[in-house]
Every structure is written in C-alpha cells, then in structure tokens.
Amino acid sequence: MTPPSTPPRAAAPLDDVAVLMPAYNAHDDVVRTLASLREDAPVHVLIVDDGSTPPIAVPALPGLAVDVLRMPENGGIERALQAGIDALAARGFRYAARIDAGDLAAPGRLAKQRAYLGAHPGVACVGMWTQVVSRDGRPLFMLTPPAEPRALRRTRFLRSPLVHPSVMLRIDAVREVGNYRAKYRAAEDLDLFLRLMRRYDCANLPELGLYYELNEGGISATKRRRQLVSTLALLLRHFDALNPYDWAGLAKNLLHFVTPYRTLQRVKRALFAAG
C-alpha cells in the first residue's frame, strides 16, 4: 500500500509586495539580480530605468512579473526611488522591497520580511544581515546591524542602522514622512530611515538576506565626499547631545573626511573579520 503523501505547504502570498530596483546602464547586473529572487510565490518587480541608454530590456524569467518605469532622463537614485514608491502606491502595493542592480537576494528573503511586517504593525522598515562580496563573488565581510528598534535609534550615526538594498518598507509610511527626497544627496537612505524612526520602529532580521556587491564605481565610492557632507548634515539635524553614540558617530564621520576610501574598506574588512 502506498503511504499517503504529505500535502504541499501553501506558499506565503506576496501579492502586496513589489521589489523596487533603480537602475542606470546596468542591464547585465539587473538580469543577474532578478535571477536571484527565489521565492515560493510569484514575485512582482518594478525596475526604475533612470534614463539608461539604451533603455533596459528585461527577459522573461520564471516566477517573476517585471514592469519597467522609464524616467525621461537620468535624475539620480533619489528621484528614481521617489518615483518608484509613488508608482507602487498607485498600483496598490503595500510593501516595497529594495535591492540594487548587481546585488543578490538570499532565497526566501521576501517571505520572511513580509511575515515580520505582518506580525509587527508598528515597524515601518525591516532589513536583514548582509554578506559583502567583491565583484567576482569573494566574501569580504558581514554587515550585522542590531535587530532591535531601540538599539538602532541609539547607534544610528555610529554605524548604518539598516543596509538599504536589504530593506522592506511600508509604502504608506514612506509616503507619510515625505518619501525619498534629494535634499541629502547620496544619503537618501539614512534621511528616510531617520524620518521613519520619528514615527515608527525600524528593525533588522538577524539572518542573511542579501549579498551586497562592493562596487568601486558605486555611490559610496564615486560620491563619497557628497555622501559624507549629507551624513554630517543629517547628524547635526538630528543630533542628541545626551546620546554618547551620537558624539561617537560625529567623531567617526569627521575621521572619514581625512581617511582615503580604500583605507576605510581595508579597516572594515579587518574589523568585521575579527568580529
């Protein structure tokens, strides 16, 4: 007699989730990132093509429903993300899962974050731990920010509270606090997180959710001075003199002004490897 088979477990629905990926002249990276989105349910993706030449064309991939929003010209990641959030809201999505072209998602990332946000209505943004890799895929170091909202608030300027391309956001909360904006160029993620933390909690799932490609041509490298200026402006805007971590963050960011980018990356690798 053949034993009865176990009925398959129903996949968690992701109908109200969309992956939000801005991209500029990165067709191959876009396709590689899309191929990494492995879930037990269909995945919706919105690519914001920020004026690429030629325009980004996406092949059909199993399990993915991909739309492309084309910007009339290259206006920067801040405006691309703002347009993407508004487009997802107009299409009825509740959650936006960020990822950047070239990064890879860990299997099941979206379902885990969706389940967490469903169980924690006071959390507007949830990130995940991230493995930083080189362009050829070599592991470099792990980014493991605190999980608890209180710890994130205290250490927000000492270390990045969330890894931007690892987060899932409540779209209504993002729009409520003013959406992404270009006021703090190259630090649009920290600007948004700080505004969200004023009204909501933010958290991290303490497990691997993303493989982040360290690209020497990325924003952190090519726009480093602008990013540092924006970060310091945000620090001064939100500075809490009673929080010792804010003082430590101020000292750290001032030190970054006089430290070469490659030296900082070597220090990060040594510190995180030691930890």
PDB file of C-alpha atoms in Angstrom, residues 147-238:
ATOM      1  CA  ALA A 147      17.914  43.824  15.360  1.00  0.00           C
ATOM      2  CA  GLU A 148      16.005  45.790  17.988  1.00  0.00           C
ATOM      3  CA  PRO A 149      14.456  49.224  17.224  1.00  0.00           C
ATOM      4  CA  ARG A 150      15.825  50.793  20.421  1.00  0.00           C
ATOM      5  CA  ALA A 151      19.392  49.780  19.602  1.00  0.00           C
ATOM      6  CA  LEU A 152      19.036  51.121  16.060  1.00  0.00           C
ATOM      7  CA  ARG A 153      17.904  54.503  17.358  1.00  0.00           C
ATOM      8  CA  ARG A 154      20.834  54.759  19.771  1.00  0.00           C
ATOM      9  CA  THR A 155      23.561  53.756  17.302  1.00  0.00           C
ATOM     10  CA  ARG A 156      22.061  55.265  14.117  1.00  0.00           C
ATOM     11  CA  PHE A 157      25.086  57.505  13.458  1.00  0.00           C
ATOM     12  CA  LEU A 158      27.807  55.222  14.786  1.00  0.00           C
ATOM     13  CA  ARG A 159      27.017  52.556  12.187  1.00  0.00           C
ATOM     14  CA  SER A 160      24.486  52.223   9.404  1.00  0.00           C
ATOM     15  CA  PRO A 161      21.217  51.199  11.075  1.00  0.00           C
ATOM     16  CA  LEU A 162      19.976  49.292   8.021  1.00  0.00           C
ATOM     17  CA  VAL A 163      21.558  48.052   4.799  1.00  0.00           C
ATOM     18  CA  HIS A 164      19.481  49.937   2.254  1.00  0.00           C
ATOM     19  CA  PRO A 165      19.181  47.286  -0.507  1.00  0.00           C
ATOM     20  CA  SER A 166      18.188  44.706   2.138  1.00  0.00           C
ATOM     21  CA  VAL A 167      15.120  46.518   3.486  1.00  0.00           C
ATOM     22  CA  MET A 168      11.403  46.062   3.033  1.00  0.00           C
ATOM     23  CA  LEU A 169       9.340  49.230   3.567  1.00  0.00           C
ATOM     24  CA  ARG A 170       5.707  50.013   4.296  1.00  0.00           C
ATOM     25  CA  ILE A 171       4.815  52.198   1.341  1.00  0.00           C
ATOM     26  CA  ASP A 172       2.186  54.227   3.192  1.00  0.00           C
ATOM     27  CA  ALA A 173       4.658  55.050   5.968  1.00  0.00           C
ATOM     28  CA  VAL A 174       7.319  56.116   3.465  1.00  0.00           C
ATOM     29  CA  ARG A 175       4.893  58.491   1.764  1.00  0.00           C
ATOM     30  CA  GLU A 176       3.579  59.750   5.097  1.00  0.00           C
ATOM     31  CA  VAL A 177       7.051  61.002   6.110  1.00  0.00           C
ATOM     32  CA  GLY A 178       7.718  62.607   2.737  1.00  0.00           C
ATOM     33  CA  ASN A 179       9.045  59.759   0.563  1.00  0.00           C
ATOM     34  CA  TYR A 180      12.629  59.621  -0.670  1.00  0.00           C
ATOM     35  CA  ARG A 181      13.997  63.091  -1.389  1.00  0.00           C
ATOM     36  CA  ALA A 182      17.053  64.707  -2.953  1.00  0.00           C
ATOM     37  CA  LYS A 183      17.755  67.118  -0.088  1.00  0.00           C
ATOM     38  CA  TYR A 184      20.596  64.930   1.223  1.00  0.00           C
ATOM     39  CA  ARG A 185      22.242  63.616  -1.932  1.00  0.00           C
ATOM     40  CA  ALA A 186      23.900  60.185  -1.762  1.00  0.00           C
ATOM     41  CA  ALA A 187      22.469  59.720   1.768  1.00  0.00           C
ATOM     42  CA  GLU A 188      18.814  59.400   0.774  1.00  0.00           C
ATOM     43  CA  ASP A 189      18.542  56.118   2.669  1.00  0.00           C
ATOM     44  CA  LEU A 190      19.704  57.487   6.032  1.00  0.00           C
ATOM     45  CA  ASP A 191      17.489  60.541   5.556  1.00  0.00           C
ATOM     46  CA  LEU A 192      14.458  58.296   5.062  1.00  0.00           C
ATOM     47  CA  PHE A 193      15.330  55.970   7.954  1.00  0.00           C
ATOM     48  CA  LEU A 194      15.708  58.871  10.378  1.00  0.00           C
ATOM     49  CA  ARG A 195      12.335  60.316   9.398  1.00  0.00           C
ATOM     50  CA  LEU A 196      10.687  56.903   9.708  1.00  0.00           C
ATOM     51  CA  MET A 197      12.213  56.413  13.179  1.00  0.00           C
ATOM     52  CA  ARG A 198      10.468  59.550  14.400  1.00  0.00           C
ATOM     53  CA  ARG A 199       7.038  57.941  13.967  1.00  0.00           C
ATOM     54  CA  TYR A 200       7.660  54.207  13.692  1.00  0.00           C
ATOM     55  CA  ASP A 201      10.067  51.479  14.643  1.00  0.00           C
ATOM     56  CA  CYS A 202      12.684  50.068  12.291  1.00  0.00           C
ATOM     57  CA  ALA A 203      14.264  46.653  12.817  1.00  0.00           C
ATOM     58  CA  ASN A 204      16.521  44.000  11.308  1.00  0.00           C
ATOM     59  CA  LEU A 205      16.096  40.260  10.961  1.00  0.00           C
ATOM     60  CA  PRO A 206      19.348  38.771  12.346  1.00  0.00           C
ATOM     61  CA  GLU A 207      19.946  36.417   9.447  1.00  0.00           C
ATOM     62  CA  LEU A 208      21.449  36.582   5.971  1.00  0.00           C
ATOM     63  CA  GLY A 209      19.153  38.224   3.447  1.00  0.00           C
ATOM     64  CA  LEU A 210      21.413  39.849   0.869  1.00  0.00           C
ATOM     65  CA  TYR A 211      24.725  39.529  -0.925  1.00  0.00           C
ATOM     66  CA  TYR A 212      25.893  43.107  -1.435  1.00  0.00           C
ATOM     67  CA  GLU A 213      28.389  43.701  -4.217  1.00  0.00           C
ATOM     68  CA  LEU A 214      31.122  46.169  -3.260  1.00  0.00           C
ATOM     69  CA  ASN A 215      31.405  48.165  -6.466  1.00  0.00           C
ATOM     70  CA  GLU A 216      34.241  50.686  -6.667  1.00  0.00           C
ATOM     71  CA  GLY A 217      32.089  52.616  -9.140  1.00  0.00           C
ATOM     72  CA  GLY A 218      29.103  52.745  -6.795  1.00  0.00           C
ATOM     73  CA  ILE A 219      27.694  55.743  -4.940  1.00  0.00           C
ATOM     74  CA  SER A 220      29.745  55.161  -1.792  1.00  0.00           C
ATOM     75  CA  ALA A 221      32.954  55.333  -3.816  1.00  0.00           C
ATOM     76  CA  THR A 222      32.312  57.891  -6.550  1.00  0.00           C
ATOM     77  CA  LYS A 223      30.166  60.266  -4.483  1.00  0.00           C
ATOM     78  CA  ARG A 224      31.918  59.740  -1.175  1.00  0.00           C
ATOM     79  CA  ARG A 225      32.520  63.414  -0.384  1.00  0.00           C
ATOM     80  CA  ARG A 226      28.901  64.317  -1.103  1.00  0.00           C
ATOM     81  CA  GLN A 227      27.715  61.368   0.976  1.00  0.00           C
ATOM     82  CA  LEU A 228      29.866  62.430   3.932  1.00  0.00           C
ATOM     83  CA  VAL A 229      28.599  66.013   3.735  1.00  0.00           C
ATOM     84  CA  SER A 230      24.993  64.799   3.611  1.00  0.00           C
ATOM     85  CA  THR A 231      25.544  62.392   6.512  1.00  0.00           C
ATOM     86  CA  LEU A 232      27.073  65.112   8.669  1.00  0.00           C
ATOM     87  CA  ALA A 233      24.206  67.459   7.832  1.00  0.00           C
ATOM     88  CA  LEU A 234      21.731  64.771   8.902  1.00  0.00           C
ATOM     89  CA  LEU A 235      23.707  64.096  12.064  1.00  0.00           C
ATOM     90  CA  LEU A 236      23.599  67.756  13.048  1.00  0.00           C
ATOM     91  CA  ARG A 237      19.899  67.950  12.141  1.00  0.00           C
ATOM     92  CA  HIS A 238      19.010  65.003  14.401  1.00  0.00           C
TER      93      HIS A 238
END
